[in-house]
Amino acid sequence: MSVVSISSRTLRRKNWTWLYFLLPSIAIMLLFFIYPILLTFFYSFTNLALTGEAAKELKFVGLANYTRMFHDPTVRISIWNTLIFLIGSAVIGQQVLGFLIALLMKHKNKTFRRIMGTIVLAGWVTPEIVCALCLYSFFGDEGTLNMILSFFAIPQVTWLFTVPMLAIILGNIWHGTAFSMIVFQAALDNVPSEIEEAAVVDGASKLQILFRITIPYIKQTITTNMMLVTLQTLGVFGLIYAMTGGGPGTKTTTLPIFMYNQAFVNYQLGYGTAISLLLLLLGIVLSLFYIRSLKE
């Protein structure tokens, strides 16, 4: 066997060595990510159910679940509620509030940052269901908020009945703002102080420094955080379900709540999986939008 052939075989083996190290990761992704998606896609074309005649025999129903979904008025209401909840709690709430808190904490001493950070982090580290119970007690008819209003002789409000969407938006803001705050703290700390000091010497105001230096400098962090917060918010279920159950009526029925009700309350798993794919599609579209924004 010649030296050339041995060297060629060794080189080919080295070229494929990277694949051996990636195999465990690829196997995990296929098993826990790709396979469930493919299975969900398949079930969305079936009459899969937990009870009734459909539960006895699995049948392929074609586009029946999708046709039913696009003619179902509750789906349109759920999409609209999901977008309101997403814009209110993620885009405006967590993103803006997290940025403002991080900005106000910049250049403050370590003790102040530690205390404020701990207070804000309390909502984030608390389990979602515990957060929901705390917020239910806060916004309840005889809850803490109405007790405060009564102390100042202000008429009480049935928050979870009159303005339930506002209540769950505020709840999700409290629960998730800490994540944005941490991301923006790291980004703001990396803005070179020399640039800001040079702008101050040139006579720039604080607002000019903020909008012309700071925000453009951390633009990619803002977009990345927006994408992460959006995907987290699209999947919020326990908080809404424990606070309002999607009601009253359909006022807080988002896509995850509607999907759960169809799949596990009405036992129509086939229809529920079709709705879950709609939610997945919404997440993909928004992610592509943010990724395209990153390239600009």
mmCIF file of C-alpha atoms in Angstrom:
data_model
loop_
_atom_site.group_PDB
_atom_site.id
_atom_site.type_symbol
_atom_site.label_atom_id
_atom_site.label_comp_id
_atom_site.label_asym_id
_atom_site.label_seq_id
_atom_site.Cartn_x
_atom_site.Cartn_y
_atom_site.Cartn_z
ATOM 1 C CA MET A 1 0.000 0.000 0.000
ATOM 2 C CA SER A 2 1.473 3.258 -1.041
ATOM 3 C CA VAL A 3 2.111 6.220 1.262
ATOM 4 C CA VAL A 4 -0.118 8.388 -0.935
ATOM 5 C CA SER A 5 -3.171 6.127 -0.508
ATOM 6 C CA ILE A 6 -2.703 5.941 3.273
ATOM 7 C CA SER A 7 -2.423 9.717 3.516
ATOM 8 C CA SER A 8 -5.533 10.160 1.375
ATOM 9 C CA ARG A 9 -7.535 7.771 3.573
ATOM 10 C CA THR A 10 -6.373 9.529 6.744
ATOM 11 C CA LEU A 11 -7.326 12.905 5.299
ATOM 12 C CA ARG A 12 -10.833 11.679 4.407
ATOM 13 C CA ARG A 13 -11.230 10.270 7.911
ATOM 14 C CA LYS A 14 -10.200 13.601 9.431
ATOM 15 C CA ASN A 15 -12.672 15.414 7.182
ATOM 16 C CA TRP A 16 -15.534 13.404 8.699
ATOM 17 C CA THR A 17 -14.300 13.490 12.315
ATOM 18 C CA TRP A 18 -16.405 16.584 13.084
ATOM 19 C CA LEU A 19 -19.539 14.593 12.263
ATOM 20 C CA TYR A 20 -18.833 12.052 15.024
ATOM 21 C CA PHE A 21 -18.806 14.832 17.629
ATOM 22 C CA LEU A 22 -22.033 16.330 16.277
ATOM 23 C CA LEU A 23 -23.963 13.052 16.138
ATOM 24 C CA PRO A 24 -25.264 13.208 19.757
ATOM 25 C CA SER A 25 -26.536 16.767 19.206
ATOM 26 C CA ILE A 26 -28.105 15.845 15.872
ATOM 27 C CA ALA A 27 -29.764 12.792 17.434
ATOM 28 C CA ILE A 28 -31.211 14.867 20.293
ATOM 29 C CA MET A 29 -32.527 17.504 17.879
ATOM 30 C CA LEU A 30 -34.127 14.877 15.670
ATOM 31 C CA LEU A 31 -35.714 13.081 18.627
ATOM 32 C CA PHE A 32 -36.946 16.025 20.699
ATOM 33 C CA PHE A 33 -37.423 18.773 18.090
ATOM 34 C CA ILE A 34 -37.840 17.564 14.523
ATOM 35 C CA TYR A 35 -39.808 14.381 15.311
ATOM 36 C CA PRO A 36 -42.474 16.140 17.461
ATOM 37 C CA ILE A 37 -42.948 18.791 14.770
ATOM 38 C CA LEU A 38 -43.360 16.151 12.053
ATOM 39 C CA LEU A 39 -45.750 14.185 14.282
ATOM 40 C CA THR A 40 -47.778 17.329 15.002
ATOM 41 C CA PHE A 41 -47.878 18.110 11.280
ATOM 42 C CA PHE A 42 -49.174 14.600 10.570
ATOM 43 C CA TYR A 43 -51.831 14.680 13.309
ATOM 44 C CA SER A 44 -53.117 18.040 12.044
ATOM 45 C CA PHE A 45 -54.411 16.160 8.973
ATOM 46 C CA THR A 46 -56.231 13.539 11.048
ATOM 47 C CA ASN A 47 -59.370 13.282 13.183
ATOM 48 C CA LEU A 48 -57.320 12.402 16.297
ATOM 49 C CA ALA A 49 -59.501 12.707 19.395
ATOM 50 C CA LEU A 50 -59.520 11.526 22.991
ATOM 51 C CA THR A 51 -63.201 10.564 23.142
ATOM 52 C CA GLY A 52 -66.085 9.673 20.844
ATOM 53 C CA GLU A 53 -66.147 7.740 17.574
ATOM 54 C CA ALA A 54 -63.016 9.480 16.281
ATOM 55 C CA ALA A 55 -60.999 8.114 19.199
ATOM 56 C CA LYS A 56 -61.652 4.547 18.063
ATOM 57 C CA GLU A 57 -60.171 4.911 14.589
ATOM 58 C CA LEU A 58 -57.599 7.397 13.378
ATOM 59 C CA LYS A 59 -58.541 8.739 9.934
ATOM 60 C CA PHE A 60 -56.870 11.045 7.458
ATOM 61 C CA VAL A 61 -59.185 14.052 6.951
ATOM 62 C CA GLY A 62 -57.077 16.125 4.579
ATOM 63 C CA LEU A 63 -57.426 19.875 5.051
ATOM 64 C CA ALA A 64 -60.623 19.599 7.116
ATOM 65 C CA ASN A 65 -58.982 20.884 10.312
ATOM 66 C CA TYR A 66 -57.444 23.844 8.473
ATOM 67 C CA THR A 67 -60.706 24.642 6.676
ATOM 68 C CA ARG A 68 -62.520 24.544 9.999
ATOM 69 C CA MET A 69 -59.817 26.734 11.579
ATOM 70 C CA PHE A 70 -60.073 29.468 8.952
ATOM 71 C CA HIS A 71 -63.879 29.537 9.236
ATOM 72 C CA ASP A 72 -63.831 29.570 13.037
ATOM 73 C CA PRO A 73 -64.431 33.134 14.342
ATOM 74 C CA THR A 74 -62.749 32.263 17.661
ATOM 75 C CA VAL A 75 -59.483 31.669 15.775
ATOM 76 C CA ARG A 76 -59.553 35.232 14.447
ATOM 77 C CA ILE A 77 -60.333 36.526 17.942
ATOM 78 C CA SER A 78 -57.459 34.440 19.357
ATOM 79 C CA ILE A 79 -55.001 35.769 16.764
ATOM 80 C CA TRP A 80 -56.090 39.332 17.517
ATOM 81 C CA ASN A 81 -55.793 38.769 21.293
ATOM 82 C CA THR A 82 -52.362 37.154 20.801
ATOM 83 C CA LEU A 83 -51.111 40.174 18.852
ATOM 84 C CA ILE A 84 -52.473 42.639 21.450
ATOM 85 C CA PHE A 85 -50.890 40.615 24.269
ATOM 86 C CA LEU A 86 -47.624 40.347 22.315
ATOM 87 C CA ILE A 87 -47.356 44.047 21.465
ATOM 88 C CA GLY A 88 -48.525 45.228 24.893
ATOM 89 C CA SER A 89 -46.459 42.968 27.115
ATOM 90 C CA ALA A 90 -43.401 42.115 24.968
ATOM 91 C CA VAL A 91 -42.767 44.834 22.392
ATOM 92 C CA ILE A 92 -43.868 47.829 24.471
ATOM 93 C CA GLY A 93 -43.793 46.510 28.028
ATOM 94 C CA GLN A 94 -40.799 44.251 28.606
ATOM 95 C CA GLN A 95 -38.628 45.732 25.863
ATOM 96 C CA VAL A 96 -39.113 49.427 26.718
ATOM 97 C CA LEU A 97 -39.330 48.994 30.491
ATOM 98 C CA GLY A 98 -36.325 46.657 30.566
ATOM 99 C CA PHE A 99 -34.294 49.169 28.542
ATOM 100 C CA LEU A 100 -35.325 52.105 30.744
ATOM 101 C CA ILE A 101 -34.461 50.259 33.966
ATOM 102 C CA ALA A 102 -31.060 49.209 32.561
ATOM 103 C CA LEU A 103 -30.406 52.775 31.369
ATOM 104 C CA LEU A 104 -31.328 54.304 34.745
ATOM 105 C CA MET A 105 -29.087 51.802 36.530
ATOM 106 C CA LYS A 106 -26.102 52.587 34.308
ATOM 107 C CA HIS A 107 -23.248 54.343 36.113
ATOM 108 C CA LYS A 108 -24.971 53.788 39.474
ATOM 109 C CA ASN A 109 -23.008 52.240 42.309
ATOM 110 C CA LYS A 110 -22.919 48.475 42.782
ATOM 111 C CA THR A 111 -25.117 48.480 45.900
ATOM 112 C CA PHE A 112 -27.937 50.338 44.128
ATOM 113 C CA ARG A 113 -27.686 48.081 41.078
ATOM 114 C CA ARG A 114 -27.677 44.986 43.263
ATOM 115 C CA ILE A 115 -30.787 46.039 45.202
ATOM 116 C CA MET A 116 -32.748 47.150 42.118
ATOM 117 C CA GLY A 117 -31.635 44.090 40.180
ATOM 118 C CA THR A 118 -32.841 41.789 42.945
ATOM 119 C CA ILE A 119 -36.245 43.503 43.091
ATOM 120 C CA VAL A 120 -36.780 43.238 39.332
ATOM 121 C CA LEU A 121 -35.409 39.692 39.174
ATOM 122 C CA ALA A 122 -37.918 38.536 41.803
ATOM 123 C CA GLY A 123 -40.675 38.452 39.169
ATOM 124 C CA TRP A 124 -38.534 36.572 36.670
ATOM 125 C CA VAL A 125 -37.227 33.823 38.948
ATOM 126 C CA THR A 126 -40.652 33.139 40.417
ATOM 127 C CA PRO A 127 -42.383 30.181 38.704
ATOM 128 C CA GLU A 128 -45.058 31.234 36.243
ATOM 129 C CA ILE A 129 -47.926 29.622 38.124
ATOM 130 C CA VAL A 130 -46.842 31.273 41.398
ATOM 131 C CA CYS A 131 -46.678 34.607 39.579
ATOM 132 C CA ALA A 132 -50.192 34.021 38.263
ATOM 133 C CA LEU A 133 -51.567 33.315 41.755
ATOM 134 C CA CYS A 134 -49.846 36.427 43.150
ATOM 135 C CA LEU A 135 -51.247 38.554 40.317
ATOM 136 C CA TYR A 136 -54.713 37.025 40.753
ATOM 137 C CA SER A 137 -54.607 38.093 44.387
ATOM 138 C CA PHE A 138 -53.376 41.530 43.345
ATOM 139 C CA PHE A 139 -56.011 42.181 40.634
ATOM 140 C CA GLY A 140 -58.884 40.292 42.327
ATOM 141 C CA ASP A 141 -62.114 42.048 43.351
ATOM 142 C CA GLU A 142 -60.951 42.100 46.951
ATOM 143 C CA GLY A 143 -57.281 42.140 46.033
ATOM 144 C CA THR A 144 -54.415 44.398 46.980
ATOM 145 C CA LEU A 145 -54.935 46.890 44.144
ATOM 146 C CA ASN A 146 -58.572 47.542 45.055
ATOM 147 C CA MET A 147 -57.588 47.884 48.734
ATOM 148 C CA ILE A 148 -55.106 50.605 47.728
ATOM 149 C CA LEU A 149 -57.783 52.336 45.624
ATOM 150 C CA SER A 150 -60.218 52.191 48.552
ATOM 151 C CA PHE A 151 -57.622 53.767 50.838
ATOM 152 C CA PHE A 152 -57.527 56.793 48.529
ATOM 153 C CA ALA A 153 -61.358 56.779 48.173
ATOM 154 C CA ILE A 154 -61.112 55.750 44.496
ATOM 155 C CA PRO A 155 -63.908 53.465 43.191
ATOM 156 C CA GLN A 156 -62.885 49.827 42.955
ATOM 157 C CA VAL A 157 -62.466 48.140 39.567
ATOM 158 C CA THR A 158 -63.172 44.531 38.662
ATOM 159 C CA TRP A 159 -59.851 44.260 36.842
ATOM 160 C CA LEU A 160 -60.109 40.622 35.773
ATOM 161 C CA PHE A 161 -63.632 41.153 34.387
ATOM 162 C CA THR A 162 -63.662 44.722 33.069
ATOM 163 C CA VAL A 163 -60.108 44.993 31.708
ATOM 164 C CA PRO A 164 -58.760 41.410 31.762
ATOM 165 C CA MET A 165 -56.365 41.965 28.825
ATOM 166 C CA LEU A 166 -54.727 44.881 30.632
ATOM 167 C CA ALA A 167 -54.356 42.746 33.768
ATOM 168 C CA ILE A 168 -52.582 39.872 31.981
ATOM 169 C CA ILE A 169 -50.383 42.301 30.010
ATOM 170 C CA LEU A 170 -49.256 44.025 33.220
ATOM 171 C CA GLY A 171 -48.743 40.607 34.823
ATOM 172 C CA ASN A 172 -46.531 39.389 31.986
ATOM 173 C CA ILE A 173 -44.564 42.655 32.025
ATOM 174 C CA TRP A 174 -43.830 42.169 35.721
ATOM 175 C CA HIS A 175 -42.906 38.540 35.168
ATOM 176 C CA GLY A 176 -40.595 39.009 32.175
ATOM 177 C CA THR A 177 -39.037 42.479 32.309
ATOM 178 C CA ALA A 178 -35.967 41.260 34.216
ATOM 179 C CA PHE A 179 -34.786 39.251 31.193
ATOM 180 C CA SER A 180 -34.707 42.361 28.997
ATOM 181 C CA MET A 181 -33.103 44.355 31.804
ATOM 182 C CA ILE A 182 -30.206 41.870 32.085
ATOM 183 C CA VAL A 183 -29.669 41.810 28.307
ATOM 184 C CA PHE A 184 -29.676 45.611 28.046
ATOM 185 C CA GLN A 185 -27.442 46.023 31.098
ATOM 186 C CA ALA A 186 -24.749 43.929 29.413
ATOM 187 C CA ALA A 187 -25.157 45.825 26.131
ATOM 188 C CA LEU A 188 -25.082 49.294 27.736
ATOM 189 C CA ASP A 189 -21.969 48.430 29.745
ATOM 190 C CA ASN A 190 -20.194 47.699 26.455
ATOM 191 C CA VAL A 191 -20.909 51.127 24.945
ATOM 192 C CA PRO A 192 -17.496 52.890 24.953
ATOM 193 C CA SER A 193 -17.556 55.733 27.471
ATOM 194 C CA GLU A 194 -15.038 57.653 25.302
ATOM 195 C CA ILE A 195 -17.665 58.146 22.583
ATOM 196 C CA GLU A 196 -20.234 59.459 25.069
ATOM 197 C CA GLU A 197 -17.678 61.740 26.716
ATOM 198 C CA ALA A 198 -16.641 63.116 23.322
ATOM 199 C CA ALA A 199 -20.299 63.807 22.520
ATOM 200 C CA VAL A 200 -20.705 65.662 25.833
ATOM 201 C CA VAL A 201 -17.620 67.777 25.037
ATOM 202 C CA ASP A 202 -19.183 68.601 21.647
ATOM 203 C CA GLY A 203 -22.291 69.858 23.453
ATOM 204 C CA ALA A 204 -24.676 66.935 22.833
ATOM 205 C CA SER A 205 -27.620 66.611 25.207
ATOM 206 C CA LYS A 206 -28.483 63.370 27.017
ATOM 207 C CA LEU A 207 -31.343 62.665 24.602
ATOM 208 C CA GLN A 208 -29.056 63.212 21.592
ATOM 209 C CA ILE A 209 -26.485 60.832 23.085
ATOM 210 C CA LEU A 210 -29.225 58.277 23.726
ATOM 211 C CA PHE A 211 -30.841 58.362 20.261
ATOM 212 C CA ARG A 212 -27.749 59.043 18.127
ATOM 213 C CA ILE A 213 -25.092 57.007 19.927
ATOM 214 C CA THR A 214 -26.404 54.545 22.499
ATOM 215 C CA ILE A 215 -29.413 53.067 20.680
ATOM 216 C CA PRO A 216 -27.668 52.736 17.260
ATOM 217 C CA TYR A 217 -24.683 51.119 19.018
ATOM 218 C CA ILE A 218 -26.821 48.414 20.647
ATOM 219 C CA LYS A 219 -29.274 48.034 17.752
ATOM 220 C CA GLN A 220 -28.430 44.359 17.215
ATOM 221 C CA THR A 221 -28.947 43.603 20.916
ATOM 222 C CA ILE A 222 -32.328 45.354 20.804
ATOM 223 C CA THR A 223 -33.418 43.272 17.804
ATOM 224 C CA THR A 224 -32.142 40.000 19.284
ATOM 225 C CA ASN A 225 -33.849 40.689 22.605
ATOM 226 C CA MET A 226 -37.054 41.573 20.759
ATOM 227 C CA MET A 227 -36.980 38.216 18.976
ATOM 228 C CA LEU A 228 -36.348 36.243 22.185
ATOM 229 C CA VAL A 229 -39.028 38.107 24.152
ATOM 230 C CA THR A 230 -41.518 37.704 21.293
ATOM 231 C CA LEU A 231 -41.008 33.929 21.139
ATOM 232 C CA GLN A 232 -41.285 33.653 24.936
ATOM 233 C CA THR A 233 -44.491 35.692 24.966
ATOM 234 C CA LEU A 234 -46.106 33.702 22.144
ATOM 235 C CA GLY A 235 -45.825 30.604 24.344
ATOM 236 C CA VAL A 236 -47.237 32.124 27.549
ATOM 237 C CA PHE A 237 -50.006 29.841 28.777
ATOM 238 C CA GLY A 238 -49.949 29.229 32.544
ATOM 239 C CA LEU A 239 -50.063 32.900 33.500
ATOM 240 C CA ILE A 240 -53.141 33.645 31.384
ATOM 241 C CA TYR A 241 -54.903 30.379 32.155
ATOM 242 C CA ALA A 242 -54.488 30.765 35.922
ATOM 243 C CA MET A 243 -55.502 34.457 35.952
ATOM 244 C CA THR A 244 -58.500 34.490 33.591
ATOM 245 C CA GLY A 245 -58.800 31.053 31.952
ATOM 246 C CA GLY A 246 -59.043 32.905 28.626
ATOM 247 C CA GLY A 247 -62.156 34.783 29.719
ATOM 248 C CA PRO A 248 -64.434 36.375 30.445
ATOM 249 C CA GLY A 249 -65.877 35.039 27.218
ATOM 250 C CA THR A 250 -62.991 35.162 24.760
ATOM 251 C CA LYS A 251 -61.498 38.464 25.901
ATOM 252 C CA THR A 252 -58.133 36.910 26.856
ATOM 253 C CA THR A 253 -58.249 33.782 24.704
ATOM 254 C CA THR A 254 -54.874 33.745 22.992
ATOM 255 C CA LEU A 255 -53.782 31.028 20.559
ATOM 256 C CA PRO A 256 -52.135 28.819 23.263
ATOM 257 C CA ILE A 257 -55.309 29.004 25.393
ATOM 258 C CA PHE A 258 -57.570 28.245 22.420
ATOM 259 C CA MET A 259 -55.306 25.377 21.336
ATOM 260 C CA TYR A 260 -55.404 23.869 24.843
ATOM 261 C CA ASN A 261 -59.200 24.199 25.047
ATOM 262 C CA GLN A 262 -59.695 22.452 21.712
ATOM 263 C CA ALA A 263 -57.137 19.689 22.362
ATOM 264 C CA PHE A 264 -57.632 18.902 26.058
ATOM 265 C CA VAL A 265 -61.035 20.351 27.024
ATOM 266 C CA ASN A 266 -62.966 19.464 23.861
ATOM 267 C CA TYR A 267 -60.636 16.464 23.234
ATOM 268 C CA GLN A 268 -60.170 17.393 19.530
ATOM 269 C CA LEU A 269 -56.441 16.717 19.315
ATOM 270 C CA GLY A 270 -56.344 16.867 15.506
ATOM 271 C CA TYR A 271 -57.893 20.337 15.480
ATOM 272 C CA GLY A 272 -55.675 21.406 18.388
ATOM 273 C CA THR A 273 -52.497 20.390 16.533
ATOM 274 C CA ALA A 274 -53.624 22.414 13.486
ATOM 275 C CA ILE A 275 -53.944 25.480 15.741
ATOM 276 C CA SER A 276 -50.513 24.776 17.250
ATOM 277 C CA LEU A 277 -49.007 24.858 13.745
ATOM 278 C CA LEU A 278 -50.636 28.247 13.191
ATOM 279 C CA LEU A 279 -48.879 29.445 16.347
ATOM 280 C CA LEU A 280 -45.609 27.944 15.101
ATOM 281 C CA LEU A 281 -46.053 29.697 11.751
ATOM 282 C CA LEU A 282 -46.634 33.018 13.519
ATOM 283 C CA GLY A 283 -43.403 32.546 15.494
ATOM 284 C CA ILE A 284 -41.448 31.676 12.321
ATOM 285 C CA VAL A 285 -42.761 34.731 10.439
ATOM 286 C CA LEU A 286 -41.891 37.086 13.299
ATOM 287 C CA SER A 287 -38.439 35.467 13.715
ATOM 288 C CA LEU A 288 -37.680 35.911 10.001
ATOM 289 C CA PHE A 289 -38.763 39.534 10.273
ATOM 290 C CA TYR A 290 -36.353 40.132 13.166
ATOM 291 C CA ILE A 291 -33.499 38.240 11.456
ATOM 292 C CA ARG A 292 -33.968 40.362 8.348
ATOM 293 C CA SER A 293 -33.903 43.489 10.542
ATOM 294 C CA LEU A 294 -30.549 42.335 11.953
ATOM 295 C CA LYS A 295 -29.021 42.231 8.465
ATOM 296 C CA GLU A 296 -30.064 45.791 7.612
#
